[in-house]
């Protein structure tokens, strides 16, 4: 089954062709351009290119998988509008997956924070244990991510990741001692128990990935996987593999916006007479 | 096929999601979804709200158009899409979708100019356009006078608003009169019971000194402020505001300037045909005044029916059909959404 994967939730425009077999999947071709303002220009030629690379035509596709974000809205919609229109034209199903999950799955074993740039000095983020999302996706200032993760703990805790606030200092210390042999990438000591910045997530995750994690690495204070900045096409397809194999009904591709539109209702009329 | 191409048009430059299908100059389908209700409480179109609505509406609107025309994407000869001008994020949804359809169905794509499409749509109703013609496009986003030598090759801008668009002035005045949004149809209705000569509101850029540099340009910002001052003076004096008279007098000021400059543009270019498009072309007073003044100078006025004056997919398909028939090369798959697209380009070159 030939599947097209599209993602425009980060500065990267990604188009990938992946073959899904009953017991696995293999990447056939992938194109990626990193330019936060050019999704609209870049994505369609990339799709044409991956098909040409493989000597295939659009009608050979079985399904389309699209990253639903979260991501900056304008670029994000390019991938989803393209995926939806192609699916409609070809009469094939479209499946949506969380773009952060693509990174989380590709990050593999362990406890991982995935963060992408949400602009306005914020990140979209989620956390993963062995490739499976346990918190998020959410949007916040990088400095608030650690607090939100600890705060999110509340009652039910996904195994392996979340801890109660009162355990924080212990866990932070333990995380530093056990989890990051090479030490955090950066982070200024500010007198907390473990010498971590207040914003460090070291007690919760072992490492981070995604271009947002790279950009704010000093805030998070854990090692960043610099080779894993954008959602890989094959990982997105893997997340939808069961739906593809089961020929699940096509899905409406609704973006994970996480933020409401900036719009202010007009106030009372301003006087023009002085 | 070349003479009667089957062309599909996609329009998402503002708050209307439109998909139209034409065969030659014959309209087969014109499906529309509007987010206007979602913008009403903000008193104007909110770009992000419009963009979200486009993404939701595109696939169903396309399906309705295909069903209405009784064709499939495999049948069409080309796909046309508004490339600009318009709201950047909104345009991009339509452009991305159009590329998806073109890619999947292996069809040529034309990125076209929204304003030229407003002119082209008239040919669906009134047949081939005598060229040269003058086009006046008046909407919530545009107020332009264009000289149309060849609709498929290029259009010469003669003038445009230097501040608010005409439709924007209607919206703002409707709001200050507490009438609602969008303002055009509401003011038109309210003006019916009013005296258009009761208040002498200013006519922007019509003084002799302005005509030197701005003969075919418009300005509606001062008019809007003048209305606000007039209304406020009444309120401060504790007197009732005669809403119908204000509506009628304001509308007269807008239509007077628009039609006077449009006729002047025709006469100075030796043109005998005036096409009016855009949402404000649906205004009843504008139509009457344009006909009256044009008749005096032997100029024919062509105004599409109101449903084709406002933004729609049919206009994009109509322009696309002209381009295909004229043998114009299609655009490429990397064609951009260009929020400030100029009129020198009717379509994005291939």
XYZ file of C-alpha atoms in Angstrom:
624
model
C 0.000 0.000 0.000
C 1.552 3.240 -1.165
C 1.049 6.097 1.292
C 1.839 9.802 0.937
C 2.792 11.595 4.157
C 2.634 15.388 4.419
C 3.635 17.671 7.259
C 3.856 21.464 7.437
C 3.554 21.947 11.203
C 7.142 23.169 11.614
C 9.432 25.339 9.426
C 9.883 22.173 7.348
C 7.618 21.212 4.457
C 7.814 17.439 4.233
C 6.474 15.061 1.591
C 7.272 11.362 1.845
C 6.245 8.172 0.106
C 6.032 5.106 2.318
C 5.128 1.526 1.432
C 2.957 -0.096 4.088
C 2.992 -3.896 4.129
C 0.953 -6.231 6.346
C 3.811 -6.466 8.836
C 5.904 -3.378 8.372
C 6.672 -0.285 6.364
C 9.508 1.091 4.304
C 10.345 4.586 3.166
C 10.531 5.053 -0.596
C 11.301 8.744 -1.010
C 11.237 11.909 1.065
C 11.688 15.591 0.271
C 12.002 18.358 2.828
C 12.527 22.092 2.624
C 13.119 24.142 5.744
C 11.659 27.617 5.290
C 8.976 28.842 7.695
C 7.423 31.170 5.098
C 7.405 28.920 2.042
C 5.141 25.945 2.754
C 2.694 27.185 0.142
C 5.367 27.304 -2.534
C 7.411 24.264 -1.574
C 5.056 21.446 -0.646
C 3.355 20.736 -3.990
C 6.607 20.544 -5.997
C 7.975 18.194 -3.315
C 5.003 15.877 -3.754
C 5.533 15.875 -7.510
C 9.225 15.190 -6.910
C 8.799 12.208 -4.572
C 6.367 10.652 -7.023
C 8.787 11.263 -9.885
C 11.685 9.893 -7.798
C 9.766 6.656 -7.362
C 8.470 6.529 -10.932
C 4.905 6.605 -9.631
C 1.762 8.618 -10.318
C -0.785 10.100 -7.912
C -3.324 7.423 -8.868
C -0.958 4.797 -7.396
C -1.547 6.158 -3.887
C -3.633 4.155 -1.401
C -3.934 6.698 1.414
C -2.634 10.050 2.627
C -1.379 10.762 6.152
C -1.115 14.385 7.291
C 0.419 15.990 10.355
C -2.385 17.876 12.140
C 0.060 20.059 14.066
C 0.130 21.755 16.411
C 2.077 24.326 14.438
C 1.921 27.915 13.172
C -1.525 28.128 11.569
C -0.838 29.482 8.123
C 1.803 26.920 7.226
C -0.056 24.105 8.948
C -3.135 24.660 6.794
C -1.072 24.271 3.615
C -0.351 20.624 4.373
C -3.905 19.880 5.451
C -5.568 21.632 2.498
C -3.231 19.799 0.134
C -3.824 16.419 1.770
C -7.595 16.879 1.881
C -7.867 18.009 -1.740
C -5.652 15.192 -2.994
C -7.623 12.652 -1.006
C -10.877 13.990 -2.440
C -9.563 14.059 -6.007
C -8.167 10.539 -5.790
C -11.037 9.092 -3.785
C -8.640 7.716 -1.165
C -8.783 8.042 2.625
C -6.908 10.726 4.563
C -5.720 10.148 8.139
C -4.558 12.754 10.622
C -1.804 12.310 13.184
C -0.350 14.708 15.749
C 2.856 16.110 14.242
C 4.593 16.013 17.624
C 3.800 12.289 17.787
C 5.846 11.812 14.619
C 8.849 13.236 16.407
C 8.046 11.367 19.629
C 7.804 8.062 17.842
C 11.007 8.687 15.901
C 12.793 9.568 19.147
C 12.448 5.940 20.254
C 12.927 4.486 23.748
C 13.138 6.539 26.898
C 11.449 9.630 28.274
C 11.426 12.443 25.750
C 10.159 16.004 25.539
C 9.164 17.060 22.021
C 9.000 20.818 21.485
C 8.429 22.812 18.306
C 8.471 26.556 17.806
C 5.042 28.131 18.320
C 6.434 31.657 17.692
C 5.605 34.490 20.113
C 8.350 32.987 22.313
C 6.273 29.894 22.984
C 6.575 26.200 22.133
C 4.149 23.462 21.253
C 5.119 20.480 23.346
C 4.263 16.964 24.443
C 6.094 14.246 26.332
C 6.652 10.628 25.390
C 7.671 7.389 27.018
C 9.086 4.876 24.561
C 7.515 6.729 21.624
C 4.029 6.973 23.116
C 2.581 10.351 24.138
C 1.852 10.713 27.854
C 1.159 14.470 28.123
C 0.179 17.231 25.711
C 0.061 18.538 23.142
C 0.028 21.974 24.687
C 1.395 25.436 24.004
C 3.344 27.472 26.549
C 6.378 29.634 27.149
C 9.472 27.427 27.350
C 10.117 28.563 30.910
C 6.655 27.363 31.926
C 6.900 23.888 30.410
C 8.561 22.294 33.421
C 5.999 23.778 35.776
C 3.127 22.650 33.569
C 4.476 19.129 33.413
C 4.805 18.969 37.169
C 1.448 20.630 37.575
C -0.181 18.296 35.078
C 0.644 15.473 37.404
C -2.501 15.914 39.457
C -4.049 12.532 40.014
C -3.663 9.837 37.391
C -0.081 9.537 36.313
C 0.991 7.817 33.159
C 3.524 5.231 34.235
C 7.133 6.174 33.963
C 6.896 9.890 33.487
C 4.897 11.996 35.794
C 5.625 12.660 39.380
C 3.961 14.535 42.168
C 5.074 18.106 42.866
C 6.489 17.178 46.262
C 8.773 14.687 44.567
C 10.085 17.312 42.241
C 13.384 18.195 43.849
C 14.242 14.537 44.429
C 13.313 13.595 40.905
C 15.173 16.532 39.462
C 18.254 15.518 41.319
C 17.806 11.899 40.334
C 17.194 12.853 36.751
C 20.361 14.798 36.652
C 22.396 12.121 38.319
C 21.013 9.115 36.484
C 19.447 10.255 33.279
C 21.934 12.580 31.719
C 25.422 11.253 31.963
C 26.716 14.011 29.728
C 24.997 16.647 31.795
C 22.430 19.140 30.589
C 23.252 21.079 27.458
C 23.092 24.324 29.339
C 21.233 25.880 32.243
C 22.455 28.273 34.786
C 22.547 27.200 38.357
C 20.128 29.266 40.361
C 20.219 27.743 43.753
C 17.613 25.012 43.303
C 18.286 21.763 45.054
C 19.825 20.028 42.083
C 21.562 23.039 40.622
C 19.110 22.996 37.717
C 17.318 26.064 36.396
C 13.753 26.285 37.680
C 12.684 25.643 34.114
C 14.623 22.417 33.630
C 12.622 19.336 32.779
C 15.402 16.948 33.702
C 13.347 15.213 36.375
C 10.692 14.315 33.872
C 12.483 13.462 30.678
C 15.920 12.264 29.700
C 16.227 14.242 26.504
C 14.388 16.471 24.086
C 13.858 16.677 20.339
C 12.205 19.034 17.859
C 13.370 22.416 16.613
C 11.737 24.106 19.590
C 13.847 22.016 21.947
C 16.958 23.082 20.055
C 15.955 26.751 20.123
C 15.219 26.721 23.854
C 17.708 24.058 24.892
C 19.181 26.247 27.616
C 15.754 26.650 29.194
C 14.909 22.944 29.241
C 18.295 21.839 30.477
C 18.314 18.345 28.940
C 20.268 17.000 25.954
C 18.706 17.754 22.593
C 18.705 15.327 19.695
C 19.845 17.702 17.019
C 19.250 15.213 14.213
C 15.545 15.018 15.068
C 14.061 18.460 14.522
C 11.118 17.863 12.137
C 8.528 15.070 11.913
C 9.823 12.313 9.610
C 7.313 11.065 7.032
C 7.818 7.396 7.865
C 7.054 8.007 11.554
C 3.814 9.801 10.651
C 2.768 6.869 8.485
C 3.702 4.391 11.221
C 1.290 6.172 13.563
C -1.542 5.581 11.103
C -0.434 2.126 9.963
C -3.276 0.267 11.670
C -5.856 2.583 10.124
C -4.241 2.217 6.704
C -4.097 -1.580 6.873
C -7.635 -1.771 8.214
C -8.878 0.630 5.514
C -10.452 2.762 8.239
C -12.916 5.466 7.137
C -11.355 8.661 5.815
C -10.960 11.395 8.426
C -11.635 15.119 8.192
C -8.248 16.758 8.762
C -8.886 19.215 11.582
C -5.827 21.183 12.712
C -4.669 21.051 16.326
C -4.715 24.827 16.729
C -4.462 24.965 20.543
C -4.874 28.741 20.358
C -7.970 30.744 19.548
C -7.883 33.340 16.768
C -6.618 36.754 17.854
C -9.714 38.797 17.445
C -11.064 41.490 19.661
C -14.649 42.564 19.625
C -14.846 46.273 18.940
C -15.254 48.505 21.934
C -17.698 51.368 22.045
C -17.287 53.951 19.326
C -14.482 56.415 19.878
C -15.671 60.005 19.825
C -14.450 62.059 16.859
C -15.500 65.412 18.264
C -13.216 67.020 20.781
C -11.783 21.694 -26.112
C -9.842 24.929 -26.511
C -12.908 26.938 -27.519
C -15.115 25.593 -24.767
C -12.737 24.532 -22.009
C -14.167 23.014 -18.833
C -12.532 25.018 -16.053
C -12.890 24.848 -12.315
C -12.246 27.976 -10.221
C -11.419 28.275 -6.524
C -11.788 31.531 -4.583
C -10.678 32.083 -0.952
C -9.289 35.624 -0.892
C -11.572 36.954 1.840
C -14.494 35.417 3.732
C -16.207 33.468 0.927
C -15.140 29.961 -0.029
C -16.187 29.594 -3.656
C -15.901 26.815 -6.212
C -17.264 27.495 -9.690
C -17.267 25.454 -12.861
C -17.683 26.879 -16.362
C -17.623 25.439 -19.857
C -16.478 28.225 -22.143
C -18.699 31.153 -21.141
C -21.404 28.918 -19.691
C -21.763 28.703 -15.923
C -22.319 25.111 -14.802
C -21.927 25.437 -11.040
C -21.270 28.109 -8.447
C -20.995 26.677 -4.931
C -20.342 29.028 -2.044
C -19.756 28.868 1.700
C -19.437 32.067 3.695
C -17.985 32.769 7.115
C -19.640 36.199 7.245
C -21.728 35.311 10.309
C -18.594 34.460 12.276
C -17.169 37.930 11.585
C -20.300 39.929 12.394
C -19.558 40.442 16.091
C -16.101 41.764 15.228
C -17.514 44.350 12.817
C -15.207 43.190 10.033
C -13.527 40.143 8.559
C -11.041 38.524 10.970
C -8.335 36.923 8.789
C -7.622 33.925 11.029
C -11.326 33.162 11.430
C -11.728 33.329 7.641
C -8.734 31.055 7.035
C -10.045 28.419 9.447
C -13.437 28.511 7.794
C -11.919 28.086 4.322
C -10.116 24.917 5.361
C -13.332 23.453 6.759
C -15.463 24.472 3.801
C -13.276 23.672 0.823
C -13.828 19.951 0.354
C -17.621 20.068 0.836
C -17.928 23.148 -1.386
C -15.924 21.401 -4.105
C -18.199 18.381 -3.843
C -21.310 20.532 -4.202
C -19.881 22.243 -7.288
C -18.943 18.952 -8.951
C -22.362 17.470 -8.179
C -24.153 20.589 -9.419
C -22.204 20.573 -12.709
C -22.431 16.801 -13.064
C -18.719 16.483 -13.775
C -15.691 14.941 -12.064
C -12.228 16.389 -11.557
C -11.009 14.015 -14.258
C -13.263 15.821 -16.760
C -11.894 19.341 -16.248
C -9.332 20.900 -18.568
C -7.769 23.222 -15.999
C -7.996 24.427 -12.423
C -7.876 28.165 -11.701
C -7.394 29.667 -8.262
C -7.248 33.195 -6.867
C -3.577 33.825 -6.241
C -4.108 37.406 -5.006
C -4.719 40.071 -3.994
C -6.465 39.274 -0.708
C -5.848 38.064 2.832
C -2.577 36.105 2.786
C -3.630 33.245 5.053
C -6.999 32.886 3.373
C -5.519 32.882 -0.130
C -3.040 30.212 0.886
C -5.768 27.712 1.778
C -7.277 27.978 -1.693
C -3.931 27.909 -3.447
C -2.773 24.840 -1.505
C -6.035 23.024 -2.191
C -5.950 23.959 -5.873
C -2.456 22.514 -6.115
C -3.662 19.326 -4.441
C -6.487 18.985 -6.951
C -4.205 19.819 -9.894
C -1.512 17.403 -8.712
C -3.861 14.530 -7.986
C -5.933 14.916 -11.143
C -2.845 15.794 -13.227
C -4.364 19.018 -14.550
C -2.792 22.397 -15.370
C -3.195 25.103 -12.726
C -3.662 28.858 -13.245
C -3.040 31.263 -10.373
C -5.211 34.244 -11.304
C -5.770 37.834 -10.238
C -8.874 38.343 -8.136
C -9.673 41.754 -9.623
C -9.379 40.549 -13.210
C -11.684 37.678 -12.257
C -14.291 40.198 -11.071
C -14.241 41.624 -14.598
C -14.227 38.236 -16.337
C -17.333 37.017 -14.528
C -19.459 39.498 -16.454
C -18.859 37.510 -19.660
C -20.832 34.626 -18.150
C -23.924 36.812 -18.183
C -23.380 39.326 -20.944
C -21.067 37.541 -23.386
C -17.688 38.663 -24.686
C -16.485 41.978 -23.317
C -15.922 44.755 -25.866
C -12.300 45.802 -25.463
C -11.095 48.197 -24.386
C -13.500 48.590 -21.484
C -13.301 50.338 -18.153
C -13.958 48.226 -15.075
C -14.853 49.605 -11.675
C -14.352 47.106 -8.852
C -15.852 48.119 -5.545
C -15.966 45.836 -2.536
C -15.022 45.639 1.128
C -11.392 45.209 0.155
C -11.014 47.045 -3.143
C -12.051 50.233 -4.943
C -10.342 50.305 -8.327
C -10.760 51.690 -11.801
C -9.116 49.577 -14.490
C -8.614 49.908 -18.207
C -9.141 46.489 -19.770
C -7.383 46.152 -23.114
C -7.128 42.389 -23.102
C -8.483 40.423 -20.189
C -6.031 37.562 -20.688
C -2.889 39.639 -21.134
C -2.963 42.514 -18.703
C -5.074 45.203 -17.202
C -4.013 48.813 -16.648
C -4.839 50.288 -13.251
C -6.226 53.812 -13.606
C -6.857 54.541 -9.960
C -7.771 53.062 -6.599
C -8.705 54.104 -3.105
C -5.937 55.774 -1.162
C -7.433 54.778 2.199
C -10.654 52.825 2.925
C -12.371 50.680 0.317
C -15.928 51.702 -0.542
C -17.396 48.598 1.098
C -15.336 49.257 4.195
C -16.909 52.718 4.445
C -20.361 51.093 4.279
C -19.352 48.695 7.078
C -18.003 51.463 9.287
C -20.979 53.777 8.799
C -23.414 50.909 9.406
C -21.594 50.200 12.634
C -21.680 53.749 13.877
C -25.400 53.877 13.103
C -25.798 50.629 15.043
C -27.156 48.788 12.007
C -24.934 45.676 11.940
C -22.563 43.911 9.538
C -22.002 43.694 6.614
C -22.962 47.309 6.045
C -23.638 47.407 2.296
C -27.058 45.743 2.089
C -28.160 47.249 5.427
C -27.360 50.840 4.416
C -28.960 50.259 1.021
C -32.174 49.156 2.733
C -32.098 51.906 5.342
C -31.456 54.544 2.635
C -34.681 53.704 0.802
C -36.716 55.639 3.363
C -34.280 58.544 3.562
C -33.609 61.779 1.715
C -30.286 61.539 -0.089
C -30.072 65.330 -0.410
C -30.720 66.022 3.263
C -27.086 66.108 4.421
C -24.188 67.342 2.284
C -21.415 64.880 3.081
C -17.995 65.458 1.467
C -16.976 63.938 -1.886
C -13.383 62.763 -1.458
C -10.710 63.675 -4.032
C -13.086 65.643 -6.245
C -11.716 69.154 -5.651
C -9.800 70.682 -8.556
C -6.486 70.435 -6.722
C -7.041 66.723 -5.994
C -7.944 65.935 -9.577
C -4.398 66.692 -10.713
C -2.726 63.817 -8.885
C -5.794 61.717 -8.005
C -8.163 62.046 -10.937
C -9.191 58.365 -10.798
C -8.397 57.659 -7.155
C -10.876 57.463 -4.305
C -10.851 58.377 -0.629
C -13.598 57.342 1.765
C -11.916 57.791 5.123
C -12.823 61.471 5.406
C -16.417 60.723 4.479
C -16.676 58.121 7.224
C -15.313 60.606 9.756
C -17.678 63.311 8.520
C -20.619 60.971 9.087
C -19.333 60.146 12.566
C -18.983 63.846 13.429
C -22.446 64.638 12.145
C -24.045 61.798 14.097
C -22.139 62.646 17.236
C -23.142 66.323 17.073
C -26.762 65.285 16.916
C -26.386 62.938 19.846
C -24.621 65.573 21.932
C -27.373 68.028 21.201
C -29.821 65.427 22.461
C -31.514 65.236 19.107
C -32.605 62.001 17.434
C -30.384 60.706 14.609
C -32.351 60.401 11.357
C -30.822 57.054 10.418
C -32.526 56.778 7.029
C -31.435 60.272 5.973
C -27.860 59.684 7.129
C -27.791 56.346 5.264
C -29.178 57.863 2.085
C -26.915 60.924 2.159
C -23.817 58.832 2.902
C -24.692 56.351 0.163
C -25.232 59.217 -2.262
C -21.790 60.645 -1.486
C -20.129 57.272 -2.201
C -22.107 56.545 -5.362
C -21.731 60.081 -6.681
C -17.935 59.927 -6.535
C -17.710 56.352 -7.830
C -19.910 56.928 -10.858
C -18.509 60.387 -11.690
C -14.960 59.041 -11.759
C -15.936 55.890 -13.640
C -17.655 57.898 -16.381
C -14.705 60.288 -16.510
C -12.383 57.294 -16.923
C -14.482 55.982 -19.818
C -14.647 59.349 -21.558
C -10.976 60.184 -21.162
C -10.004 56.793 -22.616
C -12.597 56.844 -25.394
C -14.240 53.739 -23.924
C -17.922 52.905 -24.514
C -18.303 50.053 -22.006
C -18.242 50.236 -18.218
C -18.245 47.004 -16.201
C -18.991 47.233 -12.477
C -18.090 44.388 -10.138
C -17.473 43.645 -6.466
C -19.928 43.507 -3.592
C -20.765 47.234 -3.720
C -21.936 46.739 -7.325
C -25.003 45.155 -5.746
C -25.922 48.580 -4.318
C -29.193 49.729 -5.865
C -28.332 53.433 -5.934
C -24.940 52.773 -7.562
C -26.606 50.878 -10.381
C -29.222 53.575 -11.028
C -26.763 56.459 -10.899
C -24.251 54.673 -13.141
C -26.932 53.915 -15.746
C -28.213 57.519 -15.685
C -24.828 59.124 -16.089
C -23.525 56.595 -18.627
C -26.601 56.983 -20.799
C -25.900 60.692 -21.149
C -22.560 59.866 -22.758
C -23.577 56.839 -24.814
C -21.726 54.452 -22.512
C -23.098 50.953 -21.905
C -23.044 49.752 -18.285
C -22.664 46.056 -17.576
C -23.270 44.817 -14.040
C -23.456 41.091 -13.283
C -26.282 39.887 -11.082
C -25.573 40.449 -7.361
C -24.569 36.811 -6.720
C -21.799 37.125 -9.262
C -20.692 40.595 -8.085
C -19.625 39.378 -4.661
C -16.703 36.978 -4.364
C -17.356 33.545 -5.852
C -15.656 30.652 -7.601
C -17.433 31.223 -10.916
C -15.472 34.415 -11.558
C -12.192 32.574 -11.112
C -13.343 29.802 -13.421
C -14.498 32.397 -15.962
C -11.092 34.053 -16.060
C -9.408 30.643 -16.198
C -11.564 29.745 -19.170
C -10.441 32.920 -20.990
C -6.803 32.078 -20.272
C -7.096 28.491 -21.504
C -8.946 29.582 -24.645
C -6.277 32.211 -25.340
C -3.536 29.598 -25.042
C -1.883 31.281 -22.045
C 0.687 29.017 -20.364
C -0.382 27.623 -16.986
C 1.325 28.563 -13.717
C 3.747 26.215 -11.991
C 3.186 24.166 -8.848
C 5.305 26.588 -6.830
C 2.964 29.504 -7.572
C 2.635 31.695 -4.488
C -0.334 33.237 -2.766
C 0.385 36.929 -3.274
C -1.645 39.161 -0.984
C -0.532 42.292 -2.874
C -0.650 40.840 -6.401
C -0.510 43.643 -8.926
C -2.728 43.993 -11.948
C 0.066 43.801 -14.453
C -0.320 40.066 -14.014
C -3.694 38.553 -14.846
C -2.249 35.128 -14.078
C 0.982 33.919 -12.480
C 3.369 33.237 -15.362
C 4.473 29.641 -15.905
